[in-house]
Amino acid sequence: MASLKELKGRIASVKSTQKITKAKQMVAAAKLRKAQAAAEAARPYAQRLEGVVASLASKVTVSESSPKILAGTGKDDVQLLVVANGDKGLAGAFNANIVKAAIQKARELIAAGKTVQFYLVGRKGRAVINRTFPGKIIGQFDTTEVRTPGFTEAQAIAKEISDLFFAGKFDVATLFFSTFKSALAQIPTEQQLIPVLVPANTGPSNAAVEYEPDEETILADLLPRNISIQLFKALLENQASEQGASMSAMDNATRNAGELINKLTIQYNRSRQAAITTELIEIIAGAEAL
Amino acid sequence: MALHFELVTPEKLVRSESVYMVVVPGSEGDFGVLEGHAPFMSTVRDGEIQVFSSATAAPESIPVVGGFAEVNEKGLTVLAEKAG
């Protein structure tokens, strides 16, 4: 059995760990509120843009001459998986879940005979993916320098990805991120970025719409923007998810630490009592012997 | 007797209100939108949107960067990368 002194030391160390996790939990809770508000504020734009792209795309027939981002390269041999992660740990399974989803998808694609490549956003997950699929990372975007990745970053990422696309490095790009549902639930999500998925016709809007300039020009202008927006949305969802996951993970850790402290305290008290009893017995035995 | 006008940026919904008329700097020329405008889509050049809250009111200018305007039966929606 551990000595009294050792137990005391352990209790102190668990207590200081608990303080850290508790502080981190409160920080995450404060940040979550902000991140959630940002994610919700971004939804109207993404929704409206999606609607506009859908109504435009349904009017334009996909042909050889239509923008490559819409039509694709006509192949799906080389698949690019864009994995958006956070930069920091202490967020429970947040990063691991996204990476897991991406790796699973990569395995499926490889089994189907496709070539898989990765583009990583954020610092986490790089090591795991590099170990599982060595040499498959063709690009990455560092967000460690920025406090909260915003639209500027999303545009930069979108540009890099489009450049890779036009350089013929891949045929299909899929984005992996975590959708924020609540502080307790974050869903790893995959979404096809390139070619743009044209949603099924969104109902009757047969009105003769006038375009200025023509449909193709608008579409060509809108599609790259749509990619930035989808990335921006993913980044925001990710931030909210990360804080949510961090908050619940730290809440758990704090509670576990509390339980451990209770257990150790009981053990400490028992040992102390046992020591006192032994001492008393010794004294009494000594007195009797006289 | 009012036009529903929405101005949206990636960060947030900047405006959502009923106005009398909006003048949008389209890439091929400014155009004014009143209630009951025919369906119309246009890219927007960097410039200023002018919002007239009533027929007699002085216009309110909102600078916008990089955008797109859509007029449909529900009103006018301007999607801009930056506004205000």
GROMACS .gro file of C-alpha atoms in nm:
model
  374
    1MET     CA    1   0.000   0.000   0.000
    2ALA     CA    2   0.117   0.347  -0.087
    3SER     CA    3   0.256   0.549   0.197
    4LEU     CA    4   0.071   0.848   0.336
    5LYS     CA    5   0.313   1.089   0.181
    6GLU     CA    6   0.278   0.935  -0.164
    7LEU     CA    7  -0.100   0.949  -0.142
    8LYS     CA    8  -0.086   1.313  -0.041
    9GLY     CA    9   0.133   1.388  -0.341
   10ARG     CA   10  -0.101   1.211  -0.579
   11ILE     CA   11  -0.404   1.394  -0.445
   12ALA     CA   12  -0.226   1.725  -0.496
   13SER     CA   13  -0.126   1.637  -0.852
   14VAL     CA   14  -0.476   1.523  -0.950
   15LYS     CA   15  -0.613   1.842  -0.800
   16SER     CA   16  -0.388   2.058  -1.013
   17THR     CA   17  -0.483   1.857  -1.323
   18GLN     CA   18  -0.846   1.915  -1.238
   19LYS     CA   19  -0.783   2.286  -1.219
   20ILE     CA   20  -0.636   2.284  -1.568
   21THR     CA   21  -0.918   2.083  -1.722
   22LYS     CA   22  -1.174   2.301  -1.552
   23ALA     CA   23  -1.013   2.618  -1.683
   24LYS     CA   24  -0.995   2.470  -2.033
   25GLN     CA   25  -1.360   2.373  -2.010
   26MET     CA   26  -1.465   2.726  -1.922
   27VAL     CA   27  -1.252   2.872  -2.200
   28ALA     CA   28  -1.408   2.631  -2.448
   29ALA     CA   29  -1.757   2.718  -2.329
   30ALA     CA   30  -1.693   3.087  -2.385
   31LYS     CA   31  -1.537   3.027  -2.726
   32LEU     CA   32  -1.814   2.788  -2.824
   33ARG     CA   33  -2.077   3.058  -2.793
   34LYS     CA   34  -1.885   3.282  -3.031
   35ALA     CA   35  -1.802   3.006  -3.278
   36GLN     CA   36  -2.159   2.884  -3.280
   37ALA     CA   37  -2.290   3.232  -3.350
   38ALA     CA   38  -2.041   3.268  -3.636
   39ALA     CA   39  -2.138   2.932  -3.784
   40GLU     CA   40  -2.505   3.021  -3.767
   41ALA     CA   41  -2.447   3.366  -3.917
   42ALA     CA   42  -2.274   3.210  -4.216
   43ARG     CA   43  -2.555   2.972  -4.299
   44PRO     CA   44  -2.785   3.218  -4.485
   45TYR     CA   45  -2.517   3.306  -4.741
   46ALA     CA   46  -2.420   2.946  -4.805
   47GLN     CA   47  -2.785   2.846  -4.841
   48ARG     CA   48  -2.872   3.130  -5.079
   49LEU     CA   49  -2.563   3.074  -5.291
   50GLU     CA   50  -2.642   2.705  -5.310
   51GLY     CA   51  -2.994   2.792  -5.424
   52VAL     CA   52  -2.866   3.030  -5.691
   53VAL     CA   53  -2.609   2.781  -5.817
   54ALA     CA   54  -2.873   2.510  -5.826
   55SER     CA   55  -3.120   2.718  -6.023
   56LEU     CA   56  -2.845   2.831  -6.262
   57ALA     CA   57  -2.698   2.489  -6.308
   58SER     CA   58  -3.037   2.340  -6.384
   59LYS     CA   59  -3.074   2.587  -6.671
   60VAL     CA   60  -2.733   2.532  -6.821
   61THR     CA   61  -2.679   2.203  -6.997
   62VAL     CA   62  -2.355   2.036  -6.901
   63SER     CA   63  -2.144   1.990  -7.212
   64GLU     CA   64  -1.783   1.992  -7.323
   65SER     CA   65  -1.774   2.368  -7.321
   66SER     CA   66  -1.919   2.421  -6.975
   67PRO     CA   67  -1.684   2.514  -6.689
   68LYS     CA   68  -1.458   2.231  -6.582
   69ILE     CA   69  -1.548   2.277  -6.216
   70LEU     CA   70  -1.909   2.195  -6.303
   71ALA     CA   71  -1.852   1.926  -6.563
   72GLY     CA   72  -1.549   1.762  -6.402
   73THR     CA   73  -1.271   1.601  -6.598
   74GLY     CA   74  -1.489   1.314  -6.705
   75LYS     CA   75  -1.289   1.074  -6.488
   76ASP     CA   76  -1.277   0.986  -6.122
   77ASP     CA   77  -0.941   0.808  -6.110
   78VAL     CA   78  -0.752   1.047  -5.889
   79GLN     CA   79  -0.938   1.143  -5.575
   80LEU     CA   80  -0.834   1.430  -5.355
   81LEU     CA   81  -0.946   1.416  -4.995
   82VAL     CA   82  -0.944   1.757  -4.830
   83VAL     CA   83  -0.930   1.699  -4.456
   84ALA     CA   84  -1.006   1.999  -4.236
   85ASN     CA   85  -0.883   1.957  -3.880
   86GLY     CA   86  -0.808   2.175  -3.583
   87ASP     CA   87  -0.466   2.287  -3.464
   88LYS     CA   88  -0.498   2.192  -3.102
   89GLY     CA   89  -0.564   1.880  -2.905
   90LEU     CA   90  -0.759   1.852  -2.581
   91ALA     CA   91  -1.078   1.825  -2.779
   92GLY     CA   92  -1.176   1.466  -2.717
   93ALA     CA   93  -1.225   1.263  -3.033
   94PHE     CA   94  -1.288   1.567  -3.252
   95ASN     CA   95  -0.979   1.542  -3.470
   96ALA     CA   96  -0.965   1.163  -3.455
   97ASN     CA   97  -1.321   1.131  -3.586
   98ILE     CA   98  -1.259   1.344  -3.892
   99VAL     CA   99  -0.936   1.161  -3.970
  100LYS     CA  100  -1.106   0.827  -3.919
  101ALA     CA  101  -1.381   0.917  -4.166
  102ALA     CA  102  -1.123   1.029  -4.422
  103ILE     CA  103  -0.907   0.719  -4.382
  104GLN     CA  104  -1.209   0.493  -4.416
  105LYS     CA  105  -1.311   0.667  -4.736
  106ALA     CA  106  -0.952   0.646  -4.864
  107ARG     CA  107  -0.946   0.270  -4.801
  108GLU     CA  108  -1.274   0.228  -4.990
  109LEU     CA  109  -1.143   0.427  -5.283
  110ILE     CA  110  -0.815   0.237  -5.293
  111ALA     CA  111  -1.005  -0.090  -5.282
  112ALA     CA  112  -1.203   0.036  -5.583
  113GLY     CA  113  -0.875   0.091  -5.767
  114LYS     CA  114  -0.856   0.468  -5.743
  115THR     CA  115  -0.557   0.683  -5.659
  116VAL     CA  116  -0.601   0.876  -5.337
  117GLN     CA  117  -0.429   1.198  -5.240
  118PHE     CA  118  -0.467   1.426  -4.942
  119TYR     CA  119  -0.481   1.797  -4.885
  120LEU     CA  120  -0.472   1.888  -4.519
  121VAL     CA  121  -0.599   2.194  -4.339
  122GLY     CA  122  -0.486   2.240  -3.982
  123ARG     CA  123  -0.204   2.080  -3.787
  124LYS     CA  124  -0.377   1.781  -3.631
  125GLY     CA  125  -0.415   1.456  -3.817
  126ARG     CA  126  -0.110   1.517  -4.035
  127ALA     CA  127   0.098   1.256  -3.854
  128VAL     CA  128  -0.169   0.986  -3.865
  129ILE     CA  129  -0.244   1.030  -4.233
  130ASN     CA  130   0.122   1.048  -4.322
  131ARG     CA  131   0.182   0.722  -4.137
  132THR     CA  132  -0.118   0.543  -4.289
  133PHE     CA  133  -0.067   0.668  -4.643
  134PRO     CA  134   0.297   0.777  -4.672
  135GLY     CA  135   0.375   1.028  -4.944
  136LYS     CA  136   0.014   1.088  -5.039
  137ILE     CA  137  -0.014   1.439  -4.897
  138ILE     CA  138   0.017   1.677  -5.190
  139GLY     CA  139  -0.054   1.994  -5.001
  140GLN     CA  140  -0.146   2.144  -4.671
  141PHE     CA  141  -0.268   2.470  -4.534
  142ASP     CA  142  -0.131   2.597  -4.207
  143THR     CA  143  -0.381   2.764  -3.978
  144THR     CA  144  -0.163   2.775  -3.667
  145GLU     CA  145  -0.077   3.140  -3.728
  146VAL     CA  146  -0.437   3.255  -3.747
  147ARG     CA  147  -0.652   3.273  -3.440
  148THR     CA  148  -0.980   3.209  -3.609
  149PRO     CA  149  -0.968   3.094  -3.971
  150GLY     CA  150  -1.204   3.317  -4.168
  151PHE     CA  151  -1.308   3.391  -4.521
  152THR     CA  152  -0.961   3.505  -4.629
  153GLU     CA  153  -0.819   3.166  -4.534
  154ALA     CA  154  -1.107   2.986  -4.704
  155GLN     CA  155  -1.036   3.180  -5.022
  156ALA     CA  156  -0.667   3.095  -5.005
  157ILE     CA  157  -0.745   2.725  -4.960
  158ALA     CA  158  -1.001   2.732  -5.240
  159LYS     CA  159  -0.744   2.893  -5.469
  160GLU     CA  160  -0.482   2.631  -5.393
  161ILE     CA  161  -0.727   2.351  -5.451
  162SER     CA  162  -0.855   2.500  -5.776
  163ASP     CA  163  -0.498   2.549  -5.893
  164LEU     CA  164  -0.426   2.185  -5.825
  165PHE     CA  165  -0.744   2.095  -6.012
  166PHE     CA  166  -0.659   2.301  -6.318
  167ALA     CA  167  -0.307   2.162  -6.311
  168GLY     CA  168  -0.471   1.822  -6.356
  169LYS     CA  169  -0.356   1.680  -6.024
  170PHE     CA  170  -0.691   1.524  -5.940
  171ASP     CA  171  -1.039   1.458  -6.079
  172VAL     CA  172  -1.264   1.465  -5.776
  173ALA     CA  173  -1.223   1.654  -5.449
  174THR     CA  174  -1.407   1.559  -5.133
  175LEU     CA  175  -1.403   1.771  -4.821
  176PHE     CA  176  -1.403   1.625  -4.472
  177PHE     CA  177  -1.506   1.831  -4.173
  178SER     CA  178  -1.721   1.808  -3.867
  179THR     CA  179  -2.074   1.944  -3.867
  180PHE     CA  180  -2.171   2.114  -3.546
  181LYS     CA  181  -2.498   1.979  -3.414
  182SER     CA  182  -2.471   2.055  -3.044
  183ALA     CA  183  -2.204   2.076  -2.778
  184LEU     CA  184  -2.243   1.702  -2.734
  185ALA     CA  185  -2.279   1.589  -3.093
  186GLN     CA  186  -2.048   1.668  -3.383
  187ILE     CA  187  -2.092   1.468  -3.698
  188PRO     CA  188  -1.795   1.396  -3.924
  189THR     CA  189  -1.920   1.493  -4.269
  190GLU     CA  190  -1.796   1.442  -4.622
  191GLN     CA  191  -1.893   1.673  -4.903
  192GLN     CA  192  -1.796   1.672  -5.267
  193LEU     CA  193  -1.628   1.997  -5.367
  194ILE     CA  194  -1.522   1.942  -5.726
  195PRO     CA  195  -1.699   1.880  -5.957
  196VAL     CA  196  -1.989   2.074  -5.815
  197LEU     CA  197  -2.282   1.852  -5.737
  198VAL     CA  198  -2.592   1.982  -5.907
  199PRO     CA  199  -2.882   1.927  -5.673
  200ALA     CA  200  -3.197   1.778  -5.818
  201ASN     CA  201  -3.421   2.042  -5.968
  202THR     CA  202  -3.548   2.259  -5.688
  203GLY     CA  203  -3.903   2.292  -5.803
  204PRO     CA  204  -4.074   2.499  -6.066
  205SER     CA  205  -3.914   2.829  -6.140
  206ASN     CA  206  -3.995   2.848  -6.506
  207ALA     CA  207  -4.004   3.223  -6.508
  208ALA     CA  208  -3.800   3.364  -6.790
  209VAL     CA  209  -3.499   3.491  -6.602
  210GLU     CA  210  -3.286   3.754  -6.763
  211TYR     CA  211  -2.910   3.719  -6.721
  212GLU     CA  212  -2.648   3.986  -6.730
  213PRO     CA  213  -2.393   3.891  -6.858
  214ASP     CA  214  -2.499   3.547  -6.987
  215GLU     CA  215  -2.556   3.230  -6.784
  216GLU     CA  216  -2.214   3.081  -6.853
  217THR     CA  217  -2.026   3.389  -6.741
  218ILE     CA  218  -2.225   3.415  -6.421
  219LEU     CA  219  -2.178   3.048  -6.353
  220ALA     CA  220  -1.805   3.069  -6.418
  221ASP     CA  221  -1.788   3.357  -6.172
  222LEU     CA  222  -2.006   3.186  -5.917
  223LEU     CA  223  -1.856   2.837  -5.908
  224PRO     CA  224  -1.513   2.929  -5.767
  225ARG     CA  225  -1.688   3.148  -5.514
  226ASN     CA  226  -1.909   2.858  -5.420
  227ILE     CA  227  -1.600   2.650  -5.337
  228SER     CA  228  -1.464   2.923  -5.109
  229ILE     CA  229  -1.798   2.949  -4.938
  230GLN     CA  230  -1.828   2.576  -4.883
  231LEU     CA  231  -1.477   2.574  -4.734
  232PHE     CA  232  -1.558   2.876  -4.522
  233LYS     CA  233  -1.869   2.705  -4.392
  234ALA     CA  234  -1.668   2.392  -4.317
  235LEU     CA  235  -1.406   2.593  -4.127
  236LEU     CA  236  -1.671   2.761  -3.915
  237GLU     CA  237  -1.854   2.436  -3.847
  238ASN     CA  238  -1.520   2.286  -3.752
  239GLN     CA  239  -1.443   2.562  -3.506
  240ALA     CA  240  -1.778   2.531  -3.335
  241SER     CA  241  -1.742   2.152  -3.327
  242GLU     CA  242  -1.390   2.172  -3.187
  243GLN     CA  243  -1.499   2.395  -2.901
  244GLY     CA  244  -1.802   2.179  -2.836
  245ALA     CA  245  -1.596   1.861  -2.830
  246SER     CA  246  -1.333   2.029  -2.617
  247MET     CA  247  -1.594   2.146  -2.369
  248SER     CA  248  -1.753   1.807  -2.320
  249ALA     CA  249  -1.416   1.628  -2.311
  250MET     CA  250  -1.287   1.867  -2.046
  251ASP     CA  251  -1.611   1.840  -1.851
  252ASN     CA  252  -1.561   1.464  -1.842
  253ALA     CA  253  -1.198   1.498  -1.743
  254THR     CA  254  -1.288   1.735  -1.460
  255ARG     CA  255  -1.550   1.495  -1.332
  256ASN     CA  256  -1.313   1.199  -1.352
  257ALA     CA  257  -1.049   1.392  -1.165
  258GLY     CA  258  -1.305   1.472  -0.894
  259GLU     CA  259  -1.391   1.104  -0.859
  260LEU     CA  260  -1.026   1.011  -0.840
  261ILE     CA  261  -0.966   1.272  -0.571
  262ASN     CA  262  -1.253   1.132  -0.365
  263LYS     CA  263  -1.120   0.779  -0.396
  264LEU     CA  264  -0.768   0.882  -0.305
  265THR     CA  265  -0.890   1.087  -0.011
  266ILE     CA  266  -1.077   0.788   0.129
  267GLN     CA  267  -0.770   0.573   0.084
  268TYR     CA  268  -0.558   0.839   0.249
  269ASN     CA  269  -0.791   0.863   0.549
  270ARG     CA  270  -0.806   0.486   0.588
  271SER     CA  271  -0.428   0.454   0.584
  272ARG     CA  272  -0.397   0.736   0.833
  273GLN     CA  273  -0.646   0.570   1.065
  274ALA     CA  274  -0.474   0.234   1.027
  275ALA     CA  275  -0.143   0.394   1.121
  276ILE     CA  276  -0.296   0.555   1.429
  277THR     CA  277  -0.457   0.227   1.535
  278THR     CA  278  -0.130   0.040   1.501
  279GLU     CA  279   0.045   0.303   1.705
  280LEU     CA  280  -0.221   0.283   1.978
  281ILE     CA  281  -0.204  -0.094   1.990
  282GLU     CA  282   0.171  -0.072   2.030
  283ILE     CA  283   0.138   0.172   2.319
  284ILE     CA  284  -0.132  -0.033   2.491
  285ALA     CA  285   0.064  -0.354   2.443
  286GLY     CA  286   0.371  -0.180   2.586
  287ALA     CA  287   0.175  -0.053   2.886
  288GLU     CA  288   0.028  -0.400   2.952
  289ALA     CA  289   0.367  -0.559   2.940
  290LEU     CA  290   0.486  -0.346   3.227
  291MET     CA  291  -4.604   4.807  -5.217
  292ALA     CA  292  -4.258   4.724  -5.101
  293LEU     CA  293  -3.960   4.537  -5.222
  294HIS     CA  294  -3.805   4.275  -4.999
  295PHE     CA  295  -3.431   4.338  -4.999
  296GLU     CA  296  -3.165   4.111  -4.855
  297LEU     CA  297  -2.794   4.178  -4.841
  298VAL     CA  298  -2.589   3.878  -4.736
  299THR     CA  299  -2.215   3.836  -4.679
  300PRO     CA  300  -2.034   3.515  -4.582
  301GLU     CA  301  -2.004   3.648  -4.227
  302LYS     CA  302  -2.365   3.743  -4.175
  303LEU     CA  303  -2.701   3.856  -4.301
  304VAL     CA  304  -2.639   4.231  -4.325
  305ARG     CA  305  -2.988   4.349  -4.424
  306SER     CA  306  -3.327   4.195  -4.454
  307GLU     CA  307  -3.596   4.458  -4.486
  308SER     CA  308  -3.872   4.603  -4.695
  309VAL     CA  309  -3.768   4.901  -4.902
  310TYR     CA  310  -3.904   5.109  -5.188
  311MET     CA  311  -3.621   5.074  -5.436
  312VAL     CA  312  -3.262   4.953  -5.455
  313VAL     CA  313  -3.004   5.060  -5.711
  314VAL     CA  314  -2.743   4.790  -5.768
  315PRO     CA  315  -2.411   4.845  -5.948
  316GLY     CA  316  -2.433   4.559  -6.199
  317SER     CA  317  -2.125   4.454  -6.391
  318GLU     CA  318  -2.284   4.584  -6.712
  319GLY     CA  319  -2.437   4.896  -6.561
  320ASP     CA  320  -2.639   5.009  -6.263
  321PHE     CA  321  -2.992   4.887  -6.236
  322GLY     CA  322  -3.277   4.987  -6.010
  323VAL     CA  323  -3.508   4.727  -5.865
  324LEU     CA  324  -3.865   4.809  -5.761
  325GLU     CA  325  -4.135   4.576  -5.646
  326GLY     CA  326  -4.254   4.336  -5.914
  327HIS     CA  327  -3.930   4.340  -6.113
  328ALA     CA  328  -3.894   4.065  -6.370
  329PRO     CA  329  -3.669   3.772  -6.267
  330PHE     CA  330  -3.312   3.881  -6.320
  331MET     CA  331  -2.961   3.773  -6.234
  332SER     CA  332  -2.645   3.972  -6.258
  333THR     CA  333  -2.295   3.986  -6.124
  334VAL     CA  334  -2.217   4.297  -5.924
  335ARG     CA  335  -1.909   4.510  -5.964
  336ASP     CA  336  -1.739   4.669  -5.665
  337GLY     CA  337  -1.931   4.981  -5.579
  338GLU     CA  338  -2.217   5.113  -5.376
  339ILE     CA  339  -2.568   4.985  -5.337
  340GLN     CA  340  -2.823   5.260  -5.290
  341VAL     CA  341  -3.123   5.182  -5.078
  342PHE     CA  342  -3.431   5.403  -5.097
  343SER     CA  343  -3.651   5.325  -4.800
  344SER     CA  344  -3.939   5.527  -4.950
  345ALA     CA  345  -4.010   5.711  -5.273
  346THR     CA  346  -3.910   6.044  -5.128
  347ALA     CA  347  -3.637   5.942  -4.884
  348ALA     CA  348  -3.272   6.016  -4.949
  349PRO     CA  349  -3.079   5.704  -5.054
  350GLU     CA  350  -2.859   5.516  -4.814
  351SER     CA  351  -2.533   5.389  -4.961
  352ILE     CA  352  -2.376   5.056  -4.872
  353PRO     CA  353  -2.038   4.977  -5.028
  354VAL     CA  354  -2.007   4.621  -5.157
  355VAL     CA  355  -1.718   4.415  -5.295
  356GLY     CA  356  -1.746   4.117  -5.525
  357GLY     CA  357  -2.098   3.997  -5.553
  358PHE     CA  358  -2.400   3.873  -5.725
  359ALA     CA  359  -2.762   3.987  -5.736
  360GLU     CA  360  -3.074   3.785  -5.791
  361VAL     CA  361  -3.424   3.916  -5.837
  362ASN     CA  362  -3.706   3.668  -5.809
  363GLU     CA  363  -4.070   3.671  -5.707
  364LYS     CA  364  -3.964   3.695  -5.342
  365GLY     CA  365  -3.756   4.006  -5.386
  366LEU     CA  366  -3.397   4.110  -5.435
  367THR     CA  367  -3.104   3.919  -5.286
  368VAL     CA  368  -2.753   4.055  -5.309
  369LEU     CA  369  -2.472   3.813  -5.220
  370ALA     CA  370  -2.157   4.012  -5.159
  371GLU     CA  371  -1.816   3.908  -5.035
  372LYS     CA  372  -1.785   4.224  -4.831
  373ALA     CA  373  -2.040   4.488  -4.741
  374GLY     CA  374  -2.059   4.792  -4.520
   0.00000   0.00000   0.00000
